[in-house]
Amino acid sequence: MFSLLFLITTSYATDKNCLWHDAYGYTYDISKLHNINNYQVPDTDTSMGMFNMVYEFNFCTGAVRCQGRDVAAFEALEVMGKVTENCDVLGLKETQEFGYVNPIYPELGISITYKQGDMCFDVKDDAGLQKILADNEQMQMSPRSVTFEITCGKDEPNFRVIDSSKCNIRLGIQHSAACRSGSSPSGSSQTLLLYIILIAGLYFGGGIAYNKKQYQLSGVDALPHSHFWRDFPHLVKDGINFTIIKLFGIIKRFRGLSNEGGYAVI
């Protein structure tokens, strides 16, 4: 029983962290990217001979720990094919931030960024650092982070290094997890309302234009089915009056039965 309760609680927490509802009402399920063994992506572009930078990470249910902390991703050295235990934290799970790969074209995919409290100087390479020192410029500090860019498309098995600097690592993958899946109830309601407004506009606008041109009508007479719209206010008024009369009749009968010492069920 306890195991079942723990599983349900864990599943709820996982789903909460792995679902994102964007501003347009679409839902993204990041749990589709779950890798039971965690991802290990070597950065061969910034390698130093037999040394490679390696990023290990997972998104939802994978337990990734670095320096005793639960993290989304960490950076380590791969020496002769073996990853060292001395890791650098790149992103804490508590700082998960969702966004778009390109805000102008949100349908392209989403990005997930994890940050942590440690600050660093964001310089791409040693040459850039030497230039800053030579020009006596003030170095800008920023929190270390890792950003995962997931573009909508056919599922790829592994991530790749897009860009890396001293402070921020960008990893990318093409995957269906970044494709829009349905829309929220609010998004559906807004879409339905827009269709109703569009149809009503076409109905009235087209009908008025046609009646004016074809029959030289104006005012209320130019409305399509003008006889109905002319009588419409009276129909609404009659409907309201009928409803009120019925309600008063029900209340009157209820009070009459109650006065006889009994109970009335309506």
Short mmCIF file of C-alpha atoms in Angstrom, two decimals:
data_model
loop_
_atom_site.label_atom_id
_atom_site.label_comp_id
_atom_site.label_asym_id
_atom_site.label_seq_id
_atom_site.Cartn_x
_atom_site.Cartn_y
_atom_site.Cartn_z
CA MET A 1 0.00 0.00 0.00
CA PHE A 2 2.80 2.39 0.97
CA SER A 3 4.71 1.54 -2.24
CA LEU A 4 1.62 2.29 -4.34
CA LEU A 5 1.10 5.63 -2.58
CA PHE A 6 4.78 6.53 -3.09
CA LEU A 7 4.53 5.64 -6.79
CA ILE A 8 1.41 7.79 -7.27
CA THR A 9 3.04 10.73 -5.42
CA THR A 10 6.23 10.40 -7.45
CA SER A 11 4.28 10.17 -10.72
CA TYR A 12 2.32 13.31 -9.83
CA ALA A 13 5.49 15.27 -9.06
CA THR A 14 7.13 14.01 -12.24
CA ASP A 15 4.17 14.94 -14.43
CA LYS A 16 4.00 18.39 -12.83
CA ASN A 17 7.67 19.08 -13.64
CA CYS A 18 7.47 17.57 -17.11
CA LEU A 19 4.39 19.28 -18.49
CA TRP A 20 4.46 22.83 -19.81
CA HIS A 21 1.43 24.83 -20.96
CA ASP A 22 2.59 27.73 -23.10
CA ALA A 23 0.97 31.14 -23.56
CA TYR A 24 -0.93 29.89 -26.62
CA GLY A 25 -2.70 27.09 -24.72
CA TYR A 26 -0.57 24.23 -26.09
CA THR A 27 0.85 21.43 -23.93
CA TYR A 28 4.35 19.94 -24.08
CA ASP A 29 5.14 16.60 -22.41
CA ILE A 30 8.86 16.57 -21.61
CA SER A 31 8.66 13.10 -20.06
CA LYS A 32 8.87 11.72 -23.62
CA LEU A 33 12.57 12.59 -23.45
CA HIS A 34 13.21 10.45 -20.38
CA ASN A 35 16.35 8.33 -20.63
CA ILE A 36 16.55 5.61 -17.98
CA ASN A 37 20.38 5.70 -17.98
CA ASN A 38 20.61 9.52 -18.20
CA TYR A 39 22.18 11.25 -21.18
CA GLN A 40 25.94 11.54 -21.54
CA VAL A 41 27.03 13.99 -24.22
CA PRO A 42 30.76 14.48 -24.87
CA ASP A 43 31.91 17.93 -25.97
CA THR A 44 34.69 17.12 -28.41
CA ASP A 45 34.88 20.70 -29.73
CA THR A 46 36.49 21.97 -26.53
CA SER A 47 38.51 18.82 -25.85
CA MET A 48 42.13 18.90 -24.81
CA GLY A 49 43.76 15.90 -26.43
CA MET A 50 42.78 12.88 -24.37
CA PHE A 51 40.43 14.99 -22.23
CA ASN A 52 36.81 15.61 -23.19
CA MET A 53 34.13 17.63 -21.45
CA VAL A 54 31.08 15.47 -20.73
CA TYR A 55 27.59 16.63 -19.77
CA GLU A 56 25.35 14.21 -17.92
CA PHE A 57 21.71 15.06 -17.47
CA ASN A 58 18.05 14.03 -17.46
CA PHE A 59 14.79 15.93 -17.27
CA CYS A 60 12.19 14.29 -15.12
CA THR A 61 12.43 10.91 -13.47
CA GLY A 62 16.17 10.36 -13.85
CA ALA A 63 18.10 10.91 -10.60
CA VAL A 64 21.16 12.98 -11.46
CA ARG A 65 23.30 14.06 -8.51
CA CYS A 66 26.42 16.17 -8.37
CA GLN A 67 28.30 17.16 -5.23
CA GLY A 68 25.44 15.79 -3.16
CA ARG A 69 22.76 17.90 -4.88
CA ASP A 70 19.89 16.90 -7.15
CA VAL A 71 20.64 18.54 -10.46
CA ALA A 72 19.27 18.59 -13.99
CA ALA A 73 22.76 18.51 -15.50
CA PHE A 74 26.41 18.56 -14.56
CA GLU A 75 29.73 18.91 -16.35
CA ALA A 76 32.62 16.51 -15.89
CA LEU A 77 35.89 15.49 -17.49
CA GLU A 78 36.25 12.31 -19.50
CA VAL A 79 39.81 11.04 -19.15
CA MET A 80 40.75 8.10 -21.34
CA GLY A 81 37.10 7.09 -21.66
CA LYS A 82 36.28 7.37 -17.94
CA VAL A 83 34.19 10.20 -16.50
CA THR A 84 35.67 11.70 -13.35
CA GLU A 85 33.67 12.02 -10.14
CA ASN A 86 34.69 15.66 -9.65
CA CYS A 87 31.74 17.37 -11.36
CA ASP A 88 30.69 20.99 -11.80
CA VAL A 89 27.04 21.81 -11.26
CA LEU A 90 25.38 23.35 -14.30
CA GLY A 91 21.72 23.41 -13.32
CA LEU A 92 19.59 22.81 -10.25
CA LYS A 93 16.14 21.27 -10.77
CA GLU A 94 14.44 24.01 -8.74
CA THR A 95 15.33 26.64 -11.35
CA GLN A 96 13.64 25.06 -14.37
CA GLU A 97 12.59 27.73 -16.91
CA PHE A 98 10.62 27.05 -20.11
CA GLY A 99 10.66 29.16 -23.26
CA TYR A 100 10.83 28.95 -27.05
CA VAL A 101 13.82 28.16 -29.24
CA ASN A 102 12.78 31.21 -31.26
CA PRO A 103 10.16 33.52 -29.66
CA ILE A 104 9.18 34.85 -33.11
CA TYR A 105 8.36 31.32 -34.32
CA PRO A 106 7.19 29.41 -31.21
CA GLU A 107 6.05 26.44 -33.28
CA LEU A 108 9.71 25.56 -34.01
CA GLY A 109 10.22 24.13 -30.55
CA ILE A 110 10.94 24.87 -26.91
CA SER A 111 13.94 25.49 -24.70
CA ILE A 112 14.47 24.48 -21.07
CA THR A 113 17.05 26.28 -18.96
CA TYR A 114 18.42 25.25 -15.58
CA LYS A 115 20.47 27.71 -13.54
CA GLN A 116 22.30 27.57 -10.25
CA GLY A 117 23.57 30.12 -7.76
CA ASP A 118 27.30 30.08 -8.54
CA MET A 119 28.48 33.02 -10.62
CA CYS A 120 31.16 32.90 -13.29
CA PHE A 121 32.77 35.02 -15.99
CA ASP A 122 31.11 34.22 -19.31
CA VAL A 123 34.09 33.99 -21.67
CA LYS A 124 34.08 31.51 -24.55
CA ASP A 125 37.82 30.80 -24.56
CA ASP A 126 41.16 31.87 -23.09
CA ALA A 127 41.80 34.22 -26.03
CA GLY A 128 38.65 36.14 -25.14
CA LEU A 129 39.77 36.34 -21.52
CA GLN A 130 43.18 37.67 -22.52
CA LYS A 131 41.53 40.33 -24.73
CA ILE A 132 39.35 41.52 -21.86
CA LEU A 133 42.37 41.76 -19.56
CA ALA A 134 44.43 43.56 -22.21
CA ASP A 135 41.66 46.11 -22.90
CA ASN A 136 41.15 46.57 -19.16
CA GLU A 137 37.41 45.86 -19.60
CA GLN A 138 35.14 44.99 -16.72
CA MET A 139 34.24 41.32 -16.79
CA GLN A 140 30.54 40.51 -16.54
CA MET A 141 29.48 37.74 -14.20
CA SER A 142 26.45 35.53 -14.74
CA PRO A 143 25.06 32.34 -13.16
CA ARG A 144 26.17 29.04 -14.62
CA SER A 145 23.42 27.35 -16.58
CA VAL A 146 22.56 24.72 -19.12
CA THR A 147 19.96 25.23 -21.87
CA PHE A 148 18.32 22.41 -23.79
CA GLU A 149 16.89 23.38 -27.17
CA ILE A 150 14.31 20.85 -28.41
CA THR A 151 13.07 21.46 -31.94
CA CYS A 152 9.91 19.83 -33.25
CA GLY A 153 10.62 16.94 -35.61
CA LYS A 154 11.47 13.27 -35.95
CA ASP A 155 12.85 11.78 -32.72
CA GLU A 156 16.62 11.75 -32.40
CA PRO A 157 18.23 9.40 -29.84
CA ASN A 158 20.90 11.77 -28.53
CA PHE A 159 21.59 15.41 -27.82
CA ARG A 160 24.43 17.38 -29.41
CA VAL A 161 26.46 20.36 -28.23
CA ILE A 162 25.25 23.54 -29.96
CA ASP A 163 27.45 25.99 -28.11
CA SER A 164 29.53 26.09 -24.97
CA SER A 165 31.10 28.88 -22.95
CA LYS A 166 32.44 29.20 -19.43
CA CYS A 167 28.97 29.85 -18.03
CA ASN A 168 26.35 28.49 -20.38
CA ILE A 169 26.09 25.20 -22.23
CA ARG A 170 23.53 24.81 -25.03
CA LEU A 171 22.52 21.29 -26.00
CA GLY A 172 20.08 20.45 -28.76
CA ILE A 173 17.92 17.63 -30.06
CA GLN A 174 15.13 17.17 -32.59
CA HIS A 175 12.20 15.45 -30.92
CA SER A 176 8.41 15.19 -30.97
CA ALA A 177 8.34 16.31 -27.31
CA ALA A 178 8.66 19.87 -28.62
CA CYS A 179 5.74 19.57 -31.03
CA ARG A 180 2.49 21.23 -30.02
CA SER A 181 -0.04 18.72 -28.75
CA GLY A 182 -3.64 19.91 -28.71
CA SER A 183 -4.70 23.01 -26.86
CA SER A 184 -6.05 23.84 -23.45
CA PRO A 185 -9.81 24.39 -22.82
CA SER A 186 -9.20 28.13 -22.71
CA GLY A 187 -7.42 27.96 -26.06
CA SER A 188 -10.29 25.96 -27.58
CA SER A 189 -12.88 28.44 -26.25
CA GLN A 190 -10.98 31.37 -27.71
CA THR A 191 -10.73 29.62 -31.08
CA LEU A 192 -14.45 28.83 -31.07
CA LEU A 193 -15.30 32.44 -30.18
CA LEU A 194 -13.14 33.71 -33.04
CA TYR A 195 -14.93 31.38 -35.49
CA ILE A 196 -18.35 32.57 -34.25
CA ILE A 197 -17.32 36.23 -34.66
CA LEU A 198 -15.92 35.51 -38.13
CA ILE A 199 -19.08 33.68 -39.28
CA ALA A 200 -21.34 36.40 -37.82
CA GLY A 201 -19.27 39.08 -39.57
CA LEU A 202 -19.52 37.30 -42.90
CA TYR A 203 -23.25 36.69 -42.42
CA PHE A 204 -24.18 40.26 -41.55
CA GLY A 205 -21.55 42.06 -43.62
CA GLY A 206 -22.16 40.03 -46.76
CA GLY A 207 -25.96 40.12 -46.35
CA ILE A 208 -26.09 43.90 -45.81
CA ALA A 209 -23.81 44.55 -48.80
CA TYR A 210 -25.89 42.25 -51.01
CA ASN A 211 -29.26 43.76 -49.95
CA LYS A 212 -28.00 47.31 -50.42
CA LYS A 213 -26.67 46.61 -53.89
CA GLN A 214 -29.40 44.25 -55.12
CA TYR A 215 -32.50 45.76 -53.51
CA GLN A 216 -31.33 49.30 -52.55
CA LEU A 217 -32.30 48.67 -48.91
CA SER A 218 -30.92 50.62 -45.93
CA GLY A 219 -31.01 50.59 -42.14
CA VAL A 220 -32.67 47.61 -40.45
CA ASP A 221 -34.24 46.62 -43.76
CA ALA A 222 -30.76 45.86 -45.15
CA LEU A 223 -30.11 43.17 -42.53
CA PRO A 224 -30.41 39.59 -43.83
CA HIS A 225 -33.78 38.17 -42.66
CA SER A 226 -34.71 41.66 -41.47
CA HIS A 227 -38.22 40.60 -40.44
CA PHE A 228 -36.71 38.25 -37.83
CA TRP A 229 -34.29 40.86 -36.42
CA ARG A 230 -37.08 43.46 -36.32
CA ASP A 231 -39.16 41.11 -34.14
CA PHE A 232 -36.15 39.81 -32.16
CA PRO A 233 -36.35 42.39 -29.27
CA HIS A 234 -40.05 41.55 -28.79
CA LEU A 235 -39.28 37.82 -28.76
CA VAL A 236 -36.63 38.35 -26.05
CA LYS A 237 -39.04 40.51 -24.00
CA ASP A 238 -41.84 37.92 -24.31
CA GLY A 239 -39.44 35.15 -23.29
CA ILE A 240 -38.35 37.04 -20.17
CA ASN A 241 -41.96 37.80 -19.19
CA PHE A 242 -42.97 34.14 -19.70
CA THR A 243 -40.09 32.94 -17.49
CA ILE A 244 -40.95 35.40 -14.69
CA ILE A 245 -44.64 34.42 -14.75
CA LYS A 246 -43.75 30.73 -14.56
CA LEU A 247 -41.37 31.32 -11.63
CA PHE A 248 -43.96 33.31 -9.68
CA GLY A 249 -46.53 30.55 -10.33
CA ILE A 250 -44.20 27.89 -8.94
CA ILE A 251 -43.41 30.00 -5.85
CA LYS A 252 -47.12 30.68 -5.24
CA ARG A 253 -47.99 26.97 -5.43
CA PHE A 254 -45.09 26.09 -3.13
CA ARG A 255 -46.23 28.61 -0.49
CA GLY A 256 -49.82 27.34 -0.71
CA LEU A 257 -48.76 23.76 -0.06
CA SER A 258 -46.42 24.82 2.77
CA ASN A 259 -49.26 26.70 4.53
CA GLU A 260 -51.20 23.44 4.71
CA GLY A 261 -48.52 22.07 7.07
CA GLY A 262 -46.90 19.76 4.58
CA TYR A 263 -43.77 19.82 2.43
CA ALA A 264 -43.70 20.43 -1.26
CA VAL A 265 -41.14 18.89 -3.57
CA ILE A 266 -40.57 20.71 -6.80
#
